Amino acid sequence: MFEFFSTKGFKGYVKQAQKILDANWTGRYTKPSPGLYPHQWNWDSGFMAIGYAHYNEERAMQEIRSLFEHQWENGMVPQIVFNPEALGNYFPEPDFWQIPGGRLTSGITMPPLHAIACLHIYQHAKNRRQAHDFLKDMYPKLMASHRYLYLHRDPAKTGLVYIRHPWESGLDNSPSWDRPLKNIQVDKTGLPAYERKDLAHGVPAEQRPSDKDYDRYVYLVDLFRGNHYDETEIFRQCPFLVQDVLFNSILCRANRDLVEIGKIVGQDVREVEEWLAQTSQAIRERMWSSERKQFDPIDLITGEQLPTATAASFMPLFAVAASQEQAQLLYERLNSVSFCALHQGDCFTIPNYDMAQNEFDPKNYWRGPVWININWMLSQGLKSYGYREKSDAMKKDMIQLPVRFGFHEYFDSITGKGYGSDSFGWTSSLFIDLVYEYYDEDKQALNWLGRGKSRKLKDVKILNEVSGVIPVPAEDLAPKLMSSIGELKDIFYSMDRGRVDYEAMKRSEEYRSYLEPVAYLKVFDLKSLMTREEKLAFWINLYNTIVVQGIVELGLNSSVREISNFFTHIAYNIGGYTFTPDDIEHGVLRSNARPPYRMSPVFKGRDPRRVYMVEPMDNRIHFALVCGSRSCAPIRFYEAGAIDNQLETATRNFINSSEVVILPEKNKILLSEIFNWYKKDFGHRRDIFQFLRPYLDQDEKAEYLAEHMDTIEVEYLFYDWNLNH
Ligand code: 9WN
C-alpha cells in the first residue's frame, strides 16, 4: 500500500450541499428548507450541527445554542422556534399555539438528538478549548431537557417516555400512528378553524399527510392550549399517548453520549447512567415483541403494543439497546425484500415502511420513502453490531441519492426520485458528514502535503522476534493465527463505539497467547505450501495478521499513515526470511509486479524469496487484503479449500459497496482509488468496466454502464485511510 492524492471525489457535491446550508442559514440557525419550513426545528438543528461540525464549528455550536435559548423553564426543548420575521407561511404558528407568555415556540417537543450532536461537535472540533467550553455550557441544559422527559413523560417510572403528538415523533404520518389516531373521534364542528399552509409550496398533496391527519394534529394542539400546557392535565386528558421506539432509542443513545459529555466536563454522571441503564433495559424488555420479532411502540391509552413495520422498529440498534439476539433478528428483517436487501438492486435501502405491506407508498412522506436521517442513524447502529456490509450499502445509497436526484427531503424507495422539499437541510448536512467520514479529502490533502502528523520507523521492526529455541510449529499454524486474531477482535470490540480497543487488546492475556503461534513462523517451512490455493490463503491471512499486529504494536489510533513507512518497515520472519506487508502484497501476491508509483519491484535481482511468488497473480486479492483502513476489506479468514468462493464474495461485496458508485444522471462512475493505483493489474477504463460487470448487481445502473462504456466519465474516490476499527 502507498499514499497518493489525486482525485476530486465528491468535492463538487459537498460544495453544493454547503451552498444549500448557506442559503438556509439565517444567521442564528438553519431553516430545514427554504419555503416549506421557514422556522427552526428541534431535531433538524441537531442533524445540521452534525454536518457543520466538519467545516464550520462556530455555526454548529450556534445552531444548538440558539435552539436552547428557547428551552422552557420545565426543561422542554420545543419542536419549533418561530422566526418573527418569517411568520405567515407555515401552519401552525404562535397565534395557533397560544403559549402562555406569548412565547414564539410550539408547545411540543421532538426526539432529543442534541447530546449526540454536541458530542459529535466536540469530537470533530479543531478548537478543542472552545468546544470544551461549549460542552460545559450545554451540559446543564441537556441534563434539564432529559430530566423533563423522565419527570413529565414517564409518570409511572417505566424507563420509557411518551410522546403526546405525532409531530413529536418526527415521523408525523407514520403508519404506526394510524391506529391511535383513528381512535380519536373528531367532531369537525368543535375543531378550531385552520388553514393548511404546507400544500402551498409546490409539494403535491400525495407526498404529505392527509387532511384527516391534520384534523387530529389540530385537535391535539387545541387540547394542549386549552390546558395551558399543563403536563399533568394533558396526561389525564390526551387521547394520544405513545411510548415510541424511535424517540426512546434516540433518548437512550443521547444518554450514552451525555455520560461522555459529563465526564469530559468533570460532572457527576450517576443520574444519567441510571437513565441510560433503565431506558435500555426497558427498550429491550418492554418494547420487544417476541411474536413479531421486532420492537413496537406502546399505546398508553389501550396498554397495547402497536405492531407496525416501520424503520423505527430498528432504532434500538442506534441506541445500542438491543441484545445480540434481537439485533440478529432485526438484521434478518432489515436485510430482506421488505426493506430492500443487499444486492437486491431494484430499490434503495432502507425505506421507512415495509415494502411488502399493502399500505406501503413509495412517495408519501413517512409511509414508504427513504429518509437520509433514519438511514444515517441505522447505518451507525448496524456498524455497532458488526453488520458492516449492510451499513456500508446504506452509506452508498445515502450518498448517491442526493447526488443523483438532488438534495431532497425524501426519496422514492424504488426509483430514487426526490420528493417533498428540495434544498433540504439535513439531507445536505448528513451528506457532508458522510463524505467527510468516509472519503475525507481534507485529511488526505494534509498528509499528502506532509503536514499530517506522521512519523517514520528507522529500522524494519520484526514483529515475531522471540529469544530462545522455538519448538517445531503446529501444522495448522495459519488458521490458528487467524482464529486467535478474530477472537481478539471480538473480545475488544466495543459495540457502543463500533471500534476495536487496540490499547486494551495489547495489554491482554489473550494477546500474549496470540503471540505464541506468531513466533513459530520463524521456523515455518514455506515449501510445505503446495497448491496455489494453499499459498493464496496463507499469504492473504498473513498479510492481514501482520497489519493488525502492526497497528497494535505501534499503538496507532487513527490511521496507518501515522507511520509513513508502515507497509515497508514492519515485518515477520517467515522461514528465515523477512517479509514486510509490501513484500507479501507486491512481491508474493502480485508476482513481483512493480508497486504503483515506484521505480522497481520489491524483489530485486536474485532475491531468494522469488520462489514463493504466487503466479499468475489473481486480481481479486485487492479485495481481500486488509490494509488497516476503512476503504479496504473487512477482516476475514481465508481457507485453501474455499478460497475461490471467498475471493469471489469479497470482490462482489467490494464492487457493490460505496467504493463503486454509478451515477447515470451524471454519466459518471466513481471508482475506488484502488483501480487507479493498480492500473497495471486492472488495466484502463474499458478493462476495468469489463472486470466490474460480472460482479455488479444486475440493476439499471449496471445496464447503464454496459451501454455507455465509451462515454461515461470516471472519477476516483478519495481513499479513506482511517483505521477500520
Ligand atoms: C412538523 C422539519 C420537520 C421535520 C419532521 C418532518 C416535518 C413538520 C411538518 O418537517 O414535520 O414538525 O410540518 O410536516 O416530519 O421530522 O423535523 O424538517
XYZ file of C-alpha atoms and ligand atoms in Angstrom:
743
model
C 0.000 0.000 0.000
C 1.146 3.570 -0.508
C -0.147 7.083 -0.466
C -1.233 9.216 -3.355
C -3.543 12.174 -3.513
C -5.045 12.511 -6.921
C -8.782 12.839 -7.145
C -11.713 15.166 -6.809
C -14.169 12.629 -5.455
C -17.236 14.283 -4.041
C -15.807 17.773 -3.805
C -18.361 19.380 -6.132
C -21.284 17.780 -4.352
C -20.024 18.818 -0.936
C -19.834 22.397 -2.243
C -23.402 22.103 -3.494
C -24.575 20.846 -0.092
C -22.717 23.671 1.662
C -24.366 26.203 -0.636
C -27.783 24.877 0.333
C -26.940 25.196 4.003
C -25.606 28.722 3.435
C -28.838 29.696 1.736
C -30.942 28.199 4.536
C -28.755 29.736 7.254
C -30.459 32.708 8.889
C -27.550 33.981 10.965
C -28.761 32.164 14.076
C -29.995 28.781 12.857
C -30.642 26.864 9.647
C -34.109 26.539 8.138
C -34.874 22.916 7.230
C -35.882 24.148 3.776
C -36.265 27.499 2.031
C -40.075 27.566 1.704
C -41.868 24.704 3.401
C -40.166 25.008 6.800
C -39.197 28.646 7.417
C -38.524 28.397 11.185
C -36.128 26.476 13.442
C -36.892 22.817 14.048
C -35.661 20.888 17.036
C -34.068 17.682 15.722
C -33.273 19.238 12.341
C -30.889 21.570 14.182
C -29.184 18.533 15.720
C -28.693 16.979 12.268
C -27.487 20.289 10.796
C -24.895 20.671 13.559
C -23.541 17.196 12.772
C -22.691 18.297 9.212
C -21.409 21.744 10.206
C -19.079 20.156 12.768
C -16.779 19.149 9.893
C -16.198 22.543 8.377
C -17.787 25.314 10.433
C -17.760 24.527 14.137
C -18.871 28.054 15.072
C -22.053 27.536 13.160
C -22.532 24.051 14.571
C -22.438 25.438 18.106
C -24.590 28.441 17.256
C -27.221 26.134 15.759
C -27.615 24.272 19.049
C -27.237 27.333 21.263
C -29.992 29.268 19.517
C -32.403 26.365 19.939
C -31.661 26.040 23.650
C -32.179 29.762 24.187
C -35.839 28.862 23.824
C -35.817 25.927 26.210
C -38.807 26.104 28.545
C -38.445 26.556 32.316
C -39.547 22.959 32.817
C -36.653 21.845 30.578
C -38.632 21.063 27.436
C -36.866 21.885 24.160
C -39.632 22.965 21.798
C -40.280 21.329 18.438
C -40.282 24.700 16.624
C -38.764 28.077 17.442
C -40.556 30.647 15.281
C -38.820 33.421 13.421
C -40.985 36.535 13.967
C -39.846 37.868 10.616
C -40.945 34.789 8.700
C -44.469 34.348 10.005
C -47.425 33.736 7.721
C -46.137 30.834 5.613
C -46.431 27.868 7.923
C -49.192 26.313 9.950
C -49.494 26.204 12.935
C -47.649 29.310 14.100
C -47.637 31.129 17.501
C -51.145 32.567 17.056
C -52.419 28.999 16.976
C -50.199 27.501 19.658
C -51.005 30.289 22.126
C -48.175 29.532 24.502
C -48.501 31.344 27.844
C -46.388 34.486 27.951
C -46.607 34.849 24.161
C -43.566 32.649 23.592
C -42.543 32.176 19.980
C -42.362 28.410 20.147
C -44.650 25.466 19.620
C -45.853 23.548 22.683
C -44.484 20.078 21.999
C -41.001 18.558 21.736
C -39.086 16.196 19.398
C -36.576 13.308 19.590
C -33.748 14.572 21.847
C -30.829 14.400 19.462
C -28.791 17.229 20.929
C -26.423 15.445 23.303
C -25.431 13.287 20.330
C -24.836 16.374 18.196
C -22.890 18.162 20.956
C -20.526 15.243 21.489
C -20.040 14.982 17.727
C -19.145 18.697 17.566
C -16.601 18.222 20.347
C -15.100 15.140 18.749
C -14.529 16.910 15.445
C -13.542 20.307 16.805
C -10.279 21.865 15.732
C -10.559 24.386 18.532
C -10.786 21.905 21.437
C -10.779 24.580 24.116
C -13.728 26.368 22.622
C -15.565 23.083 22.126
C -14.871 22.178 25.744
C -16.408 25.463 26.884
C -19.356 24.744 24.662
C -19.887 21.339 26.281
C -19.584 22.891 29.722
C -22.232 25.397 28.851
C -24.531 22.834 27.255
C -24.276 20.098 29.883
C -26.796 21.543 32.411
C -29.188 22.432 29.587
C -29.023 18.943 28.140
C -29.492 17.489 31.614
C -32.578 19.654 32.113
C -34.031 18.515 28.804
C -33.616 14.826 29.659
C -34.850 15.406 33.200
C -38.004 16.994 31.779
C -38.660 13.837 29.773
C -38.161 11.491 32.715
C -40.184 13.664 35.067
C -43.123 14.635 32.881
C -43.237 11.980 30.203
C -42.744 8.909 32.348
C -45.009 9.355 35.356
C -45.089 5.596 36.046
C -41.265 5.455 36.040
C -41.068 2.729 33.415
C -37.864 3.993 31.820
C -39.804 4.783 28.631
C -41.046 8.287 27.901
C -44.201 9.047 25.952
C -44.954 11.402 23.095
C -48.305 13.179 23.064
C -48.463 14.295 19.443
C -47.378 12.581 16.190
C -45.214 15.625 15.377
C -43.183 14.801 18.468
C -42.116 11.535 16.865
C -40.548 13.397 13.930
C -42.280 10.789 11.720
C -45.593 12.625 11.531
C -47.818 10.373 9.427
C -46.023 7.112 10.172
C -48.364 4.129 9.785
C -47.644 3.446 13.472
C -49.954 6.319 14.410
C -52.893 5.211 12.244
C -54.496 3.174 14.986
C -54.218 5.604 17.894
C -55.284 8.492 15.653
C -58.283 6.545 14.388
C -59.407 6.166 17.978
C -59.670 9.934 18.296
C -63.197 10.948 17.422
C -63.002 14.388 15.877
C -66.125 16.467 15.748
C -65.374 18.886 12.898
C -67.764 21.474 14.304
C -65.842 21.614 17.577
C -62.480 21.913 15.832
C -60.918 25.391 15.634
C -60.816 26.829 12.128
C -57.433 26.400 10.438
C -55.799 26.537 7.047
C -53.031 24.167 5.983
C -50.055 26.016 4.510
C -47.861 23.031 3.715
C -49.528 22.477 0.345
C -48.749 25.983 -0.875
C -45.079 25.309 -1.596
C -45.354 23.106 -4.637
C -45.252 19.750 -2.851
C -48.121 17.565 -4.155
C -50.714 16.507 -1.562
C -49.939 12.809 -2.228
C -46.492 13.356 -0.686
C -47.831 14.941 2.512
C -50.100 13.900 5.420
C -53.856 13.790 4.725
C -56.493 16.323 5.823
C -57.796 13.720 8.264
C -54.350 13.558 9.838
C -54.225 17.345 10.102
C -57.639 17.420 11.810
C -56.215 15.188 14.504
C -52.969 17.144 14.757
C -55.071 20.272 15.298
C -57.389 18.555 17.757
C -54.417 17.683 19.959
C -52.916 21.175 19.822
C -56.309 22.575 20.764
C -56.376 20.281 23.793
C -52.889 21.366 24.883
C -53.602 25.067 24.614
C -56.954 24.566 26.389
C -54.951 23.133 29.288
C -52.301 25.869 29.162
C -49.656 23.242 28.514
C -50.018 21.748 31.979
C -48.366 18.311 31.647
C -50.357 16.640 34.421
C -53.664 17.758 32.944
C -52.598 16.819 29.419
C -51.585 13.353 30.629
C -55.060 12.966 32.136
C -56.947 14.047 29.038
C -54.802 13.377 25.982
C -56.127 10.579 23.725
C -52.722 10.146 22.085
C -50.012 8.934 24.472
C -47.448 6.619 22.928
C -44.092 5.248 24.040
C -42.334 5.417 20.707
C -39.393 3.207 19.727
C -37.510 5.876 17.786
C -37.952 8.563 20.421
C -36.824 6.305 23.259
C -33.927 4.920 21.236
C -32.619 8.397 20.495
C -33.063 9.298 24.161
C -31.135 6.176 25.144
C -28.278 6.925 22.758
C -28.337 10.587 23.862
C -27.979 9.429 27.486
C -24.969 7.392 26.432
C -23.373 10.461 24.865
C -24.418 12.675 27.766
C -22.485 10.394 30.130
C -19.411 11.035 27.982
C -20.044 14.766 27.923
C -20.463 14.812 31.703
C -17.157 13.010 32.127
C -15.384 15.380 29.736
C -16.555 18.411 31.703
C -15.951 16.747 35.087
C -19.522 16.299 36.316
C -21.126 13.587 38.413
C -22.865 11.405 35.820
C -24.694 8.940 38.070
C -28.146 10.294 37.275
C -27.610 9.932 33.502
C -26.113 6.484 33.962
C -29.280 5.444 35.753
C -31.457 6.818 32.943
C -29.300 5.019 30.431
C -29.499 1.670 32.209
C -33.227 1.972 32.845
C -34.183 3.009 29.330
C -32.014 0.495 27.537
C -33.416 -2.305 29.677
C -36.987 -1.105 29.137
C -36.474 -0.944 25.365
C -35.021 -4.451 25.358
C -37.677 -5.953 27.563
C -40.874 -3.958 27.221
C -40.824 -2.849 23.599
C -39.732 -6.179 22.144
C -42.422 -8.377 20.655
C -41.198 -11.953 20.689
C -44.082 -12.919 18.468
C -43.291 -10.423 15.688
C -39.580 -10.361 16.458
C -39.422 -6.589 16.351
C -39.606 -3.552 18.591
C -43.052 -1.962 18.697
C -44.328 1.280 20.213
C -46.690 1.033 23.180
C -50.049 2.794 23.163
C -50.586 4.008 26.735
C -54.299 4.574 26.134
C -55.043 0.932 25.321
C -51.972 -0.517 27.036
C -51.206 -2.482 23.858
C -48.294 -2.594 21.506
C -48.778 -1.020 18.083
C -47.496 -3.637 15.661
C -46.247 -1.746 12.611
C -43.435 -2.473 10.260
C -41.603 0.843 10.063
C -37.880 1.508 10.072
C -38.302 2.999 13.560
C -38.500 -0.571 14.813
C -34.761 -0.957 14.087
C -33.712 2.104 16.064
C -32.630 0.181 19.201
C -29.567 -0.643 17.088
C -28.616 3.048 17.121
C -29.280 3.153 20.860
C -27.150 0.009 21.282
C -30.010 -1.182 23.474
C -30.914 -4.361 21.559
C -29.396 -7.644 22.701
C -27.202 -9.569 20.241
C -30.033 -11.995 19.527
C -32.527 -9.199 18.979
C -30.029 -7.462 16.705
C -29.656 -10.628 14.651
C -33.423 -10.906 14.201
C -33.709 -7.219 13.319
C -30.935 -7.615 10.817
C -32.674 -10.508 9.110
C -35.775 -8.400 8.662
C -33.973 -5.224 7.757
C -31.918 -7.027 5.158
C -34.883 -8.635 3.419
C -37.049 -7.662 0.464
C -39.298 -5.820 2.933
C -36.654 -3.143 3.459
C -34.502 -3.653 0.331
C -31.927 -6.393 0.772
C -28.235 -6.310 -0.042
C -27.661 -6.893 -3.767
C -31.401 -6.690 -4.470
C -30.612 -3.980 -6.977
C -34.142 -2.726 -7.728
C -34.607 -0.483 -4.688
C -32.890 1.928 -2.336
C -32.158 0.926 1.194
C -33.871 1.375 3.566
C -37.404 2.611 3.033
C -39.279 3.856 6.043
C -42.019 1.264 5.736
C -42.182 -2.422 4.829
C -42.430 -2.645 1.031
C -44.454 -5.849 1.276
C -47.352 -4.157 3.104
C -50.424 -3.065 1.170
C -50.240 0.450 2.549
C -46.613 0.879 1.506
C -46.415 4.052 -0.566
C -43.029 4.926 -2.134
C -43.991 8.617 -2.458
C -45.830 9.505 0.702
C -43.759 11.164 3.407
C -43.202 8.737 6.307
C -45.192 5.907 4.687
C -42.525 4.455 2.380
C -39.797 6.765 1.045
C -36.136 6.630 2.078
C -35.080 9.310 4.578
C -31.419 10.180 4.991
C -31.586 10.884 8.735
C -33.137 7.499 9.563
C -30.613 5.718 7.378
C -27.760 7.670 8.898
C -28.724 6.530 12.391
C -29.431 2.938 11.374
C -26.236 2.605 9.421
C -24.300 3.574 12.556
C -26.364 1.155 14.620
C -25.684 -1.726 12.232
C -21.997 -0.994 12.323
C -22.044 -1.113 16.111
C -23.342 -4.663 15.946
C -20.838 -5.682 13.286
C -23.147 -5.657 10.227
C -20.651 -3.728 8.181
C -21.716 -4.705 4.701
C -25.281 -3.575 5.171
C -24.139 -0.475 6.967
C -21.888 0.332 4.041
C -24.600 -0.337 1.453
C -26.794 2.186 3.264
C -23.970 4.674 3.216
C -23.697 4.218 -0.520
C -27.395 4.919 -1.021
C -27.307 7.942 1.275
C -24.504 9.371 -0.818
C -25.811 8.518 -4.247
C -29.442 9.552 -3.698
C -28.736 13.285 -3.289
C -26.017 13.229 -5.947
C -28.268 11.558 -8.486
C -31.634 13.004 -7.614
C -30.943 16.264 -5.760
C -30.837 17.256 -2.089
C -34.466 16.435 -1.426
C -36.364 15.844 1.786
C -37.105 12.192 0.997
C -36.620 9.782 -1.890
C -38.673 7.206 -3.737
C -37.505 3.853 -2.422
C -37.907 2.261 -5.842
C -36.938 4.883 -8.420
C -34.851 7.163 -6.199
C -36.779 10.247 -7.326
C -36.653 13.084 -4.801
C -39.826 14.268 -3.098
C -41.030 16.844 -0.575
C -38.945 19.972 -0.334
C -35.767 20.395 -2.339
C -32.647 22.086 -0.888
C -33.356 20.193 2.291
C -31.172 20.889 5.324
C -30.438 17.535 6.931
C -30.070 15.750 3.580
C -27.297 18.259 2.845
C -25.646 18.250 6.253
C -25.669 14.478 6.703
C -24.329 14.088 3.158
C -21.431 16.307 4.184
C -20.919 14.229 7.318
C -20.876 11.008 5.313
C -18.426 12.298 2.765
C -16.127 13.676 5.456
C -16.333 10.480 7.472
C -15.699 8.107 4.623
C -13.887 9.948 1.869
C -12.091 12.591 3.849
C -10.279 14.581 1.247
C -9.012 17.167 3.699
C -7.107 14.660 5.764
C -5.787 13.216 2.526
C -4.577 16.598 1.372
C -2.908 17.308 4.681
C -0.988 14.075 4.607
C -0.002 14.471 1.010
C 1.421 17.851 1.712
C 3.331 16.316 4.562
C 1.542 18.399 7.123
C -0.206 15.460 8.792
C 1.291 14.063 11.971
C 3.273 11.177 10.604
C 6.487 9.599 11.811
C 8.941 7.198 10.231
C 10.341 3.933 11.541
C 14.092 3.998 11.287
C 14.636 0.268 11.029
C 12.473 -2.604 9.952
C 10.653 -3.898 13.006
C 10.327 -7.678 13.093
C 7.089 -8.393 14.916
C 7.642 -12.060 15.685
C 11.137 -11.929 17.122
C 11.494 -14.082 20.259
C 14.523 -15.224 22.134
C 15.284 -18.856 22.878
C 14.638 -22.050 20.985
C 11.427 -22.273 19.055
C 9.611 -25.593 19.116
C 8.518 -27.262 15.910
C 5.422 -25.483 14.588
C 1.992 -26.920 14.692
C 0.684 -27.833 11.253
C -2.366 -25.626 11.402
C -0.369 -22.519 12.122
C -2.139 -20.077 9.801
C -5.703 -20.945 10.913
C -4.549 -20.772 14.488
C -3.208 -17.283 13.986
C -6.262 -16.054 12.223
C -8.758 -17.508 14.640
C -6.918 -16.002 17.575
C -6.818 -12.609 15.922
C -10.532 -12.935 15.144
C -11.184 -13.799 18.779
C -9.140 -10.841 19.908
C -11.148 -8.507 17.709
C -14.394 -9.901 19.133
C -13.294 -9.510 22.734
C -12.104 -5.964 22.310
C -14.833 -4.780 20.009
C -16.911 -2.119 21.693
C -20.493 -2.006 20.484
C -21.016 1.464 21.878
C -18.462 2.998 19.627
C -18.208 0.413 16.867
C -14.447 0.205 17.354
C -11.751 -2.186 18.376
C -9.931 -1.139 21.520
C -6.422 -1.888 20.311
C -4.951 -0.450 23.514
C -6.805 -2.880 25.791
C -6.046 -5.663 23.337
C -2.343 -5.080 23.661
C -2.438 -5.360 27.445
C -4.493 -8.545 27.488
C -3.706 -12.155 28.296
C -5.367 -13.181 25.021
C -2.963 -11.050 23.034
C 0.010 -12.666 24.735
C -1.225 -16.101 23.842
C -1.770 -14.945 20.268
C 1.891 -14.007 20.056
C 2.941 -17.611 20.658
C 1.984 -19.065 17.273
C 3.382 -15.987 15.524
C 6.785 -16.927 16.866
C 6.561 -20.278 15.060
C 6.562 -18.519 11.717
C 10.303 -18.223 12.012
C 10.728 -21.958 11.577
C 7.775 -22.451 9.260
C 8.668 -24.336 6.090
C 7.238 -22.272 3.257
C 7.833 -25.171 0.891
C 5.149 -27.099 2.719
C 2.595 -24.888 0.948
C 1.927 -26.978 -2.104
C -1.066 -25.760 -4.033
C -1.879 -22.345 -5.408
C -4.940 -22.249 -3.101
C -2.841 -23.025 -0.031
C -0.403 -20.305 -0.944
C -3.083 -17.695 -1.620
C -4.878 -18.377 1.662
C -1.680 -18.448 3.700
C -0.288 -15.184 2.351
C -3.535 -13.264 2.438
C -4.109 -14.328 6.038
C -0.586 -13.425 6.989
C -0.806 -10.023 5.378
C -3.984 -9.328 7.309
C -2.450 -10.563 10.545
C 0.713 -8.510 10.282
C -1.254 -5.333 9.561
C -3.437 -5.781 12.646
C -0.431 -6.691 14.772
C 1.430 -3.671 13.444
C -1.432 -1.380 14.448
C -1.468 -2.871 17.938
C 2.284 -2.944 18.476
C 2.895 0.555 17.196
C -0.048 1.927 19.181
C -1.713 3.537 16.168
C -5.085 5.017 16.858
C -6.373 6.849 13.861
C -4.594 5.786 10.705
C -1.796 3.552 9.447
C -0.476 6.715 7.872
C 0.695 7.830 11.299
C 3.746 5.803 10.253
C 4.669 6.939 6.777
C 6.633 3.769 6.034
C 4.242 1.357 7.804
C 3.968 -1.133 4.928
C 7.711 -1.393 4.383
C 9.005 -1.245 7.958
C 7.110 -3.880 9.897
C 7.851 -7.481 9.100
C 7.585 -11.133 10.050
C 10.434 -13.527 9.948
C 8.942 -16.408 7.981
C 11.060 -19.485 7.462
C 14.196 -17.421 7.964
C 13.210 -14.673 5.500
C 11.953 -11.193 6.236
C 8.578 -10.287 4.780
C 7.035 -6.823 5.109
C 3.395 -6.256 4.109
C 4.689 -4.744 0.861
C 6.829 -7.838 0.207
C 3.764 -10.018 0.733
C 1.469 -7.885 -1.370
C 3.668 -6.819 -4.253
C 6.364 -9.494 -4.131
C 4.425 -12.644 -3.357
C 0.788 -11.988 -4.184
C 1.259 -9.670 -7.173
C 4.040 -11.889 -8.573
C 6.607 -9.162 -8.019
C 4.747 -6.623 -10.135
C 6.099 -3.122 -9.640
C 4.277 -1.300 -6.829
C 2.381 1.701 -8.186
C 4.379 4.914 -8.335
C 7.637 3.132 -7.552
C 10.559 2.613 -9.867
C 11.303 -1.058 -9.268
C 9.741 -4.264 -7.952
C 10.223 -5.280 -4.310
C 12.187 -8.485 -5.017
C 15.270 -7.419 -6.848
C 17.872 -9.488 -8.733
C 18.169 -12.985 -7.352
C 16.148 -12.401 -4.230
C 15.573 -15.933 -2.793
C 12.023 -15.003 -1.827
C 11.069 -15.030 -5.506
C 10.403 -18.762 -5.343
C 7.380 -18.052 -3.166
C 5.641 -15.811 -5.692
C 2.062 -16.822 -6.444
C 1.761 -16.957 -10.205
C -0.154 -15.836 -12.135
C -1.487 -13.097 -9.941
C -5.156 -13.020 -9.015
C -6.686 -9.525 -9.170
C -9.203 -10.403 -6.514
C -6.534 -10.255 -3.806
C -7.041 -6.481 -3.752
C -10.443 -7.025 -2.180
C -9.158 -9.418 0.465
C -6.150 -7.554 1.811
C -6.953 -5.699 4.999
C -4.756 -2.682 4.898
C -5.884 -1.189 8.184
C -8.071 1.462 6.654
C -11.803 1.869 6.280
C -11.739 1.741 2.498
C -10.368 -1.768 2.338
C -11.707 -5.202 3.054
C -13.141 -6.272 6.402
C -11.026 -8.913 8.112
C -11.903 -12.489 7.203
C -10.206 -15.815 7.485
C -9.366 -17.398 4.132
C -9.238 -21.167 3.743
C -7.419 -23.015 0.998
C -10.412 -25.278 0.395
C -12.815 -22.397 -0.099
C -10.592 -19.594 -1.297
C -12.073 -19.272 -4.745
C -15.581 -18.672 -3.440
C -14.288 -16.466 -0.683
C -12.442 -14.233 -3.116
C -15.496 -14.074 -5.347
C -17.613 -12.928 -2.395
C -15.060 -10.384 -1.238
C -14.833 -8.941 -4.755
C -18.591 -8.816 -5.241
C -19.108 -7.113 -1.898
C -16.449 -4.534 -2.599
C -17.752 -3.748 -6.066
C -21.275 -3.260 -4.773
C -20.181 -1.158 -1.822
C -19.713 2.598 -1.671
C -16.362 2.155 -3.412
C -18.045 1.874 -6.823
C -20.899 4.296 -7.498
C -22.562 4.597 -10.897
C -24.434 7.859 -11.461
C -26.441 7.525 -14.707
C -27.927 11.025 -14.360
C -24.422 12.486 -14.403
C -22.986 9.981 -16.882
C -20.317 9.289 -14.317
C -18.805 6.392 -12.418
C -16.986 6.938 -9.127
C -14.364 4.286 -8.545
C -12.215 3.335 -5.608
C -8.704 4.688 -5.823
C -7.566 1.047 -5.856
C -8.481 0.837 -9.543
C -6.371 3.893 -10.225
C -3.351 2.726 -8.284
C -3.421 -0.769 -9.752
C -3.916 0.127 -13.409
C -1.180 -2.380 -14.048
C -3.405 -5.137 -12.637
C -6.831 -3.950 -13.770
C -5.937 -2.173 -16.975
C -7.539 1.032 -18.204
C -11.156 2.167 -18.221
C -12.666 -0.423 -20.570
C -10.755 -3.278 -18.899
C -11.886 -2.063 -15.500
C -15.513 -1.939 -16.667
C -15.244 -5.461 -18.077
C -13.813 -6.625 -14.782
C -16.655 -4.979 -12.839
C -19.525 -6.234 -14.980
C -19.970 -9.824 -13.762
C -19.785 -8.673 -10.139
C -22.150 -5.719 -10.297
C -25.681 -6.244 -9.008
C -27.786 -6.528 -12.130
C -29.789 -3.343 -11.988
C -30.435 -0.358 -14.200
C -27.085 1.150 -13.256
C -25.177 -1.929 -14.392
C -27.091 -1.752 -17.667
C -26.239 1.907 -17.995
C -22.563 1.149 -17.611
C -22.733 -1.620 -20.203
C -24.323 0.779 -22.684
C -22.101 3.788 -22.018
C -18.645 2.277 -21.595
C -17.135 4.619 -24.154
C -18.541 7.868 -22.909
C -19.004 7.519 -19.160
C -16.752 9.821 -17.148
C -14.554 8.199 -14.488
C -13.714 9.891 -11.201
C -11.692 8.232 -8.482
C -12.802 8.354 -4.884
C -10.662 9.510 -2.035
C -9.209 6.606 -0.182
C -10.156 6.588 3.478
C -7.067 5.803 5.492
C -8.780 5.965 8.858
C -8.372 2.770 10.823
C -11.038 0.167 10.238
C -11.542 -0.200 13.967
C -43.882 19.162 11.602
C -38.843 19.907 9.560
C -39.821 18.851 10.003
C -39.126 17.566 10.463
C -40.109 16.442 10.682
C -40.945 16.276 9.433
C -41.645 17.582 9.085
C -43.246 19.132 10.216
C -44.323 19.350 9.159
O -40.700 18.594 8.907
O -42.584 17.875 10.104
O -42.889 19.054 12.572
O -44.862 20.439 9.103
O -44.598 18.431 8.373
O -41.867 15.269 9.616
O -39.428 15.259 11.005
O -38.435 17.807 11.647
O -37.956 19.376 8.652
